Coordinates of N, CA, C and O in Angstrom, one line a residue:
X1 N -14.8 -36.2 -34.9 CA -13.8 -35.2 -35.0 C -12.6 -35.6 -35.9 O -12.0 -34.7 -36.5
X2 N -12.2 -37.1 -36.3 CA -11.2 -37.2 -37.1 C -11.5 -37.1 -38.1 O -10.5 -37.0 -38.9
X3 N -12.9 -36.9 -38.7 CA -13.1 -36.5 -40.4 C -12.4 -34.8 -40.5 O -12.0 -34.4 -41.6
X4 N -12.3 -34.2 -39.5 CA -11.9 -32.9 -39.7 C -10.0 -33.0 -40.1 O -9.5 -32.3 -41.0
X5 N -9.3 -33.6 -39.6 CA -8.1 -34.0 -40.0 C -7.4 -33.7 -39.1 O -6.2 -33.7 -39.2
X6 N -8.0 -33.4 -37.5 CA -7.4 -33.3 -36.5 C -6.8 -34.5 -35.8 O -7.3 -35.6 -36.0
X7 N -5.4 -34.2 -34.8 CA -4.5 -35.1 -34.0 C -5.5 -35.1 -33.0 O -6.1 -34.1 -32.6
X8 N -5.6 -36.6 -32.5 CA -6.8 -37.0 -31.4 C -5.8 -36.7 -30.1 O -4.7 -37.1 -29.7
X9 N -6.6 -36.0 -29.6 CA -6.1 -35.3 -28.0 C -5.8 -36.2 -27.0 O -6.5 -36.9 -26.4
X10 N -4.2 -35.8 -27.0 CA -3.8 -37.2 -26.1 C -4.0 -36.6 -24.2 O -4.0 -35.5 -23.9
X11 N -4.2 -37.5 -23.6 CA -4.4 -37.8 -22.4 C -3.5 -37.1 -21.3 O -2.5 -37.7 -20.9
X12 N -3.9 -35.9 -20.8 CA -2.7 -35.4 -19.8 C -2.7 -35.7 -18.8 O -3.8 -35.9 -18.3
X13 N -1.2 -36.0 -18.1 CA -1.1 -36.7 -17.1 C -1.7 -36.0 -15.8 O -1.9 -34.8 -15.7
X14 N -2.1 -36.9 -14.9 CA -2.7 -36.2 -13.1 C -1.8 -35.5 -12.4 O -0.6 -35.7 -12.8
X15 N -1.9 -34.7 -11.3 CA -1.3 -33.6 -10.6 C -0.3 -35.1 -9.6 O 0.8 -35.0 -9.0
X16 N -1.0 -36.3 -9.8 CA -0.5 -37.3 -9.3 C 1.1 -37.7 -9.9 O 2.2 -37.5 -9.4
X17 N 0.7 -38.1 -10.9 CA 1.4 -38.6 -12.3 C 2.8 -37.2 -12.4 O 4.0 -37.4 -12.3
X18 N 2.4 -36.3 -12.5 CA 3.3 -35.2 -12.5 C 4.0 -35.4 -11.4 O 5.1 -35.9 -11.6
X19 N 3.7 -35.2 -10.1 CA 4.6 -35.0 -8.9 C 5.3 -36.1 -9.2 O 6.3 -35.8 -9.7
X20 N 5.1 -37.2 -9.0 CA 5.4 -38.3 -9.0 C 7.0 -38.2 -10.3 O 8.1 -38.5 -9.9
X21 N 6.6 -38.0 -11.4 CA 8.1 -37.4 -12.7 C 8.8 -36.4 -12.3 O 9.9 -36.2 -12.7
X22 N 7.9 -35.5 -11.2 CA 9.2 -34.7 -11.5 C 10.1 -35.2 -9.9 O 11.1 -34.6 -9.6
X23 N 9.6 -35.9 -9.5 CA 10.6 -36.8 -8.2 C 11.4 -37.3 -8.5 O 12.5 -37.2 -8.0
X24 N 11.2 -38.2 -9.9 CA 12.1 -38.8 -10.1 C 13.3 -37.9 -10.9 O 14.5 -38.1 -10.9
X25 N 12.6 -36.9 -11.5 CA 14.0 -35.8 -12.2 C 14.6 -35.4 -10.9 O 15.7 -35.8 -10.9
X26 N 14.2 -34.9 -10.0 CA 14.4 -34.4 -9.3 C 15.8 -35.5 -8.4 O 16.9 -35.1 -8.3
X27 N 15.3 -36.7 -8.1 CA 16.0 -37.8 -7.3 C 17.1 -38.1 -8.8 O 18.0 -39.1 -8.7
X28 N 17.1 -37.6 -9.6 CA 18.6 -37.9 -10.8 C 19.1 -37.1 -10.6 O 20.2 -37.3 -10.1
X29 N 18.7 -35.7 -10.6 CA 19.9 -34.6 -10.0 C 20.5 -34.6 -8.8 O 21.5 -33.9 -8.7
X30 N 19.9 -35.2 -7.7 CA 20.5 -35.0 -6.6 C 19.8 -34.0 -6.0 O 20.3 -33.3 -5.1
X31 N 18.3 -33.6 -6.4 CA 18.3 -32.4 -5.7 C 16.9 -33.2 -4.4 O 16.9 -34.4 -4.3
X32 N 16.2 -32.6 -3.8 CA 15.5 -32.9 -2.9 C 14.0 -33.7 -3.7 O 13.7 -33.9 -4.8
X33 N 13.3 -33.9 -2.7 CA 12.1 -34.9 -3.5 C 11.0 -33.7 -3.6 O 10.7 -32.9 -2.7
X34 N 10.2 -33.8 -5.0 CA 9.2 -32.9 -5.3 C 8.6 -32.8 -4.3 O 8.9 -33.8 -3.6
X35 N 7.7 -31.9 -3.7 CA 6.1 -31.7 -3.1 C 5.4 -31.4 -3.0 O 5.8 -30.6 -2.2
X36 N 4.2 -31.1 -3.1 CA 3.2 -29.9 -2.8 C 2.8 -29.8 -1.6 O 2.3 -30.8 -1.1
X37 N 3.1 -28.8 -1.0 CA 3.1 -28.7 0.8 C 1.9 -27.6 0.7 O 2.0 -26.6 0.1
X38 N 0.9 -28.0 1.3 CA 0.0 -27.0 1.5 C 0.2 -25.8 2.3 O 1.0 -25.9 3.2
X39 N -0.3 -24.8 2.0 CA -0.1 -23.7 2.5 C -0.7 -23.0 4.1 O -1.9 -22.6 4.2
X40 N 0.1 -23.0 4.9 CA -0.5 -22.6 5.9 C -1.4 -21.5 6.3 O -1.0 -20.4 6.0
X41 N -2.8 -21.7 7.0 CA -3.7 -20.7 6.8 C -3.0 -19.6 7.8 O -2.6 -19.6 8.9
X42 N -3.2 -18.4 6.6 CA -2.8 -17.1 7.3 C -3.2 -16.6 8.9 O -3.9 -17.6 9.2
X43 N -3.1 -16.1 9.6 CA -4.0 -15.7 10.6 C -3.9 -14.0 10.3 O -5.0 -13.5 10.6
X44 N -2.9 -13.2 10.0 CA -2.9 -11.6 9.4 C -3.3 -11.5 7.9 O -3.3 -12.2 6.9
X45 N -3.7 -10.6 8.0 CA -4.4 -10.2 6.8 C -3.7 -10.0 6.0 O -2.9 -9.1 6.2
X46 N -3.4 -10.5 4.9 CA -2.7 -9.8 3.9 C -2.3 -8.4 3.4 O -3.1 -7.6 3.0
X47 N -0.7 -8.1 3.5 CA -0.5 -7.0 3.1 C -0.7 -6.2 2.1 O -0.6 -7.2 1.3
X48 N -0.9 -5.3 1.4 CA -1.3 -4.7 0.2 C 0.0 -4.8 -0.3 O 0.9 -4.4 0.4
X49 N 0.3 -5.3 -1.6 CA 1.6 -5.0 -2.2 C 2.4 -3.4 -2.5 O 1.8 -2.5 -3.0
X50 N 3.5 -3.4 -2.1 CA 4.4 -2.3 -2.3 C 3.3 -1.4 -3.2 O 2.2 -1.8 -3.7
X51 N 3.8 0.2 -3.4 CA 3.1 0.7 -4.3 C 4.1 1.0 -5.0 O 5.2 1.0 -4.4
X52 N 4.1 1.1 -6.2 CA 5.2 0.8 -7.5 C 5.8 2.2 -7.2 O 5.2 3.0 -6.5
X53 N 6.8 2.6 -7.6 CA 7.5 4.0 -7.5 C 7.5 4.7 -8.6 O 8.1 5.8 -8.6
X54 N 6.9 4.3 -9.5 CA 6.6 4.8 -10.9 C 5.2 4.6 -11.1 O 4.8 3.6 -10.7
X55 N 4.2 5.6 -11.8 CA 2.9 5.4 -12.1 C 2.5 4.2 -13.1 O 3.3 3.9 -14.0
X56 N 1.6 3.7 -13.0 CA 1.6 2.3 -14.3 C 1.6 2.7 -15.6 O 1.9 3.9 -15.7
X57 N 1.4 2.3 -16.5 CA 1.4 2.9 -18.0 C 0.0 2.4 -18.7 O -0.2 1.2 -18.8
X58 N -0.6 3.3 -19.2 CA -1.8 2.2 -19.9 C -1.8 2.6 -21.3 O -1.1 3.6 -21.7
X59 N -2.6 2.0 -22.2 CA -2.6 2.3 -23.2 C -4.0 2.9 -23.9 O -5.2 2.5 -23.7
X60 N -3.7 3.8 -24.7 CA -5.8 4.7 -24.7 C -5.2 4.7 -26.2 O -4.1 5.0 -26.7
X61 N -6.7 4.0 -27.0 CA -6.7 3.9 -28.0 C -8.2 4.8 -28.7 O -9.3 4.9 -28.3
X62 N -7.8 5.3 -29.7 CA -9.1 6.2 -30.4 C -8.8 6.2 -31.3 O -7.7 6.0 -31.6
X63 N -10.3 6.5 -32.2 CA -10.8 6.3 -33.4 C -11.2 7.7 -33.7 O -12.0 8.5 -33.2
X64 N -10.5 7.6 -34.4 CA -10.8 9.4 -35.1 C -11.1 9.5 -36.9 O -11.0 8.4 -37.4
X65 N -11.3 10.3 -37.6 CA -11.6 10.2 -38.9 C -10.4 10.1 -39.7 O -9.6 10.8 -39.0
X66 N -9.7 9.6 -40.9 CA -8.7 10.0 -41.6 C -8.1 11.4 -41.7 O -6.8 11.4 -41.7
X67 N -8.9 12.6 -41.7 CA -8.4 13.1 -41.8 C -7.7 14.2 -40.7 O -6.8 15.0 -41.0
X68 N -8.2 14.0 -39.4 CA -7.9 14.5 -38.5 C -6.6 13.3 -38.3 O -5.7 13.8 -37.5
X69 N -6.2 12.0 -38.7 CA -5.6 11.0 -38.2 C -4.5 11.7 -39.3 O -3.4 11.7 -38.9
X70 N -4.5 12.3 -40.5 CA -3.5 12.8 -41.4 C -3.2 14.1 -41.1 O -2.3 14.7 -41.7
X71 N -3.9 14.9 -40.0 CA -3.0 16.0 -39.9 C -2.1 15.8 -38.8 O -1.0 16.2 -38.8
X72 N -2.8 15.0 -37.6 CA -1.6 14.8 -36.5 C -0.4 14.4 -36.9 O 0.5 15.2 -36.7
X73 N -0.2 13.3 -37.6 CA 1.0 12.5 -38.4 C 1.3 13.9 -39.2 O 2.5 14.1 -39.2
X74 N 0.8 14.6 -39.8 CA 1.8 15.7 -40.8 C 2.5 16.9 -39.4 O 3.6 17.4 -39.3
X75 N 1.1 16.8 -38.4 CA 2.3 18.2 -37.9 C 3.3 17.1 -36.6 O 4.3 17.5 -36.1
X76 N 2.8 16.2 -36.4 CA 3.9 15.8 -35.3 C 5.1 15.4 -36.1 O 6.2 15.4 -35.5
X77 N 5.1 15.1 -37.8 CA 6.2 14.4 -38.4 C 7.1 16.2 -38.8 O 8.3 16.4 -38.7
X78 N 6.1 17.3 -39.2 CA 6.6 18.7 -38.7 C 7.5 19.2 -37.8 O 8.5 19.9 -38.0
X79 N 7.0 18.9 -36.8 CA 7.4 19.3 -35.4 C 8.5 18.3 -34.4 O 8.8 18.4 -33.2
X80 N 9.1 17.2 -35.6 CA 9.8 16.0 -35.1 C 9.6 15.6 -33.5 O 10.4 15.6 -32.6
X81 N 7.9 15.2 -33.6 CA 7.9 14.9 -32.2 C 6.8 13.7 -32.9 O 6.6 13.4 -34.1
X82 N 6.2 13.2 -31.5 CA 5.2 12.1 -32.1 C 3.3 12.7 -31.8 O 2.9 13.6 -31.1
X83 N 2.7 11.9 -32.3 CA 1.5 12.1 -31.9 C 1.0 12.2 -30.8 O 0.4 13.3 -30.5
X84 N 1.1 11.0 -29.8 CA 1.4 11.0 -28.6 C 1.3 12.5 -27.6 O 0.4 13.0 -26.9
X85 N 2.8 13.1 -28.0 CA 3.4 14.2 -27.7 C 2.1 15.2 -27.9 O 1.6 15.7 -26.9
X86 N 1.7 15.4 -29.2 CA 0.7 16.5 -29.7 C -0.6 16.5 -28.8 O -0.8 17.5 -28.1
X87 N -1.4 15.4 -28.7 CA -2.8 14.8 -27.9 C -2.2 15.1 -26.6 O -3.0 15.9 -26.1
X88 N -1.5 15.0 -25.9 CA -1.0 15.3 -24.4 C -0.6 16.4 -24.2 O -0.6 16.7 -23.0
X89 N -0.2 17.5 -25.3 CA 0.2 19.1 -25.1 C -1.5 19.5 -25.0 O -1.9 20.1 -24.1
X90 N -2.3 19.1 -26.2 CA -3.3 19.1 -25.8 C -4.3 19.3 -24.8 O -5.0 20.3 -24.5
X91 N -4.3 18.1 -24.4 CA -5.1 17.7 -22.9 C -4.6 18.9 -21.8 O -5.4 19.6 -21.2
X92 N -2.9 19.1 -21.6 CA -2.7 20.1 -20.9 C -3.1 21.4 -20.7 O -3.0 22.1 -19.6
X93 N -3.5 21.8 -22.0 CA -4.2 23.0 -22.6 C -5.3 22.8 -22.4 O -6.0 23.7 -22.9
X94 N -5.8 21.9 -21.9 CA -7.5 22.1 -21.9 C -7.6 21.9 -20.1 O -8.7 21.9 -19.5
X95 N -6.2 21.7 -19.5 CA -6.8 21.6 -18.1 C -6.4 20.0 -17.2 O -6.5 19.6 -16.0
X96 N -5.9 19.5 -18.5 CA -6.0 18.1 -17.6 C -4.3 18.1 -16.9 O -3.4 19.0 -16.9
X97 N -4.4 17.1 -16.3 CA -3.0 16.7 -15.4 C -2.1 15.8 -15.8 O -2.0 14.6 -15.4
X98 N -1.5 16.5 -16.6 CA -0.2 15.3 -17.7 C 0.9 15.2 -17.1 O 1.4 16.1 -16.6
X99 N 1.2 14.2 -17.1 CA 2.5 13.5 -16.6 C 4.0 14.5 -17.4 O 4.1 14.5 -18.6
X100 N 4.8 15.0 -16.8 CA 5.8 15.8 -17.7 C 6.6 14.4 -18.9 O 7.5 14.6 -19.7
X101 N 6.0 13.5 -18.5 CA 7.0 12.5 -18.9 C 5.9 12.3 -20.3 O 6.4 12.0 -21.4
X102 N 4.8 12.4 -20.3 CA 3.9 11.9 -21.4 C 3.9 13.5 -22.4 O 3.0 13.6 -23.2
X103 N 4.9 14.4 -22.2 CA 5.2 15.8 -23.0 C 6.9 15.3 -23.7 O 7.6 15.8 -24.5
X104 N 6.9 14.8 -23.3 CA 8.3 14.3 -24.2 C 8.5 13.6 -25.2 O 7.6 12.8 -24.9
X105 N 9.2 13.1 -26.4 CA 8.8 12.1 -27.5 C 10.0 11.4 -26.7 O 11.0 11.9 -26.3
X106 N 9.6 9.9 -26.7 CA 10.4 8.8 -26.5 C 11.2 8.4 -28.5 O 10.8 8.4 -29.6
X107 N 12.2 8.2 -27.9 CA 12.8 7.8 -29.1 C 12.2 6.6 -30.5 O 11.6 5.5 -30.4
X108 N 12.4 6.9 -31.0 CA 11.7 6.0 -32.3 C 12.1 4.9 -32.0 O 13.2 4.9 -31.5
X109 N 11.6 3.6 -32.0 CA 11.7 2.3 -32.1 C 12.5 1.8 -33.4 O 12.4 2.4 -34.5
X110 N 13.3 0.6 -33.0 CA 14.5 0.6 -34.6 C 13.4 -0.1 -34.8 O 12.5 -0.7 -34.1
X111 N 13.6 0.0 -36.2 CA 12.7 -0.9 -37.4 C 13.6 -2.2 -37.9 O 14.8 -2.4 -37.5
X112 N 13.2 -2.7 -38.4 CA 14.2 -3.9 -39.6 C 14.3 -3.0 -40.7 O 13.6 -2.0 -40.8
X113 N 15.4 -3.7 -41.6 CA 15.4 -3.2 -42.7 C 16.6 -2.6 -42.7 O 17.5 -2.6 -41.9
X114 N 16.5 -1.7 -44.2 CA 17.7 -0.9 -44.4 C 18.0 0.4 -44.4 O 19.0 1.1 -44.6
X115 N 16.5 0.7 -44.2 CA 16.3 2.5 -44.2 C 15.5 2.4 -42.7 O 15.1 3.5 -42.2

């Protein structure tokens, strides 16, 4: 491997070795001594976590041809809204169940630069 011009892979310390450093950081601050305390076996079942109070957000990606990809960008840049916006008025019109929040254009993202 060192004919390739790579740094030879140094040696990481044990789960030993670690506890053991961070005791001693630990015993310079003053704070209590590291540990790993095993975890007590449950006897109840695990709760299901909270349900979020907001739906999740995902992201849907498509491939479409140039030129159907050049008219959305001309009428959403028309219609000062985003594509986004267009594909989801869409979907509504055809029946599906859109979020009122995925019908609104979120504000532009700042750029760098000077324009």
């Amino acid at each position: 491997m060192s004919s390739k011009g790579l740094k030879p892979a140094i040696a990481r310390p044990s789960a030993r070795e670690s506890l053991a450093a961070a005791d001693a950081v630990a015993q310079q601050a003053g704070l209590p001594p590291a540990s790993l305390s095993p975890r007590p076996p449950s006897s109840a079942p695990a709760a299901p976590p909270p349900a979020p109070t907001e739906e999740e957000l995902v992201q849907v990606n498509i491939r479409v041809r140039r030129a159907l990809g050049d008219q959305l960008a001309d009428r959403a840049r028309a219609e000062g809204t985003t594509q986004k916006v267009l594909m989801c008025r869409a979907l509504a019109a055809a029946g599906f169940d859109v979020h009122p929040e995925d019908l609104r254009a979120t504000p532009a993202p700042r750029r760098r630069g000077s324009s």
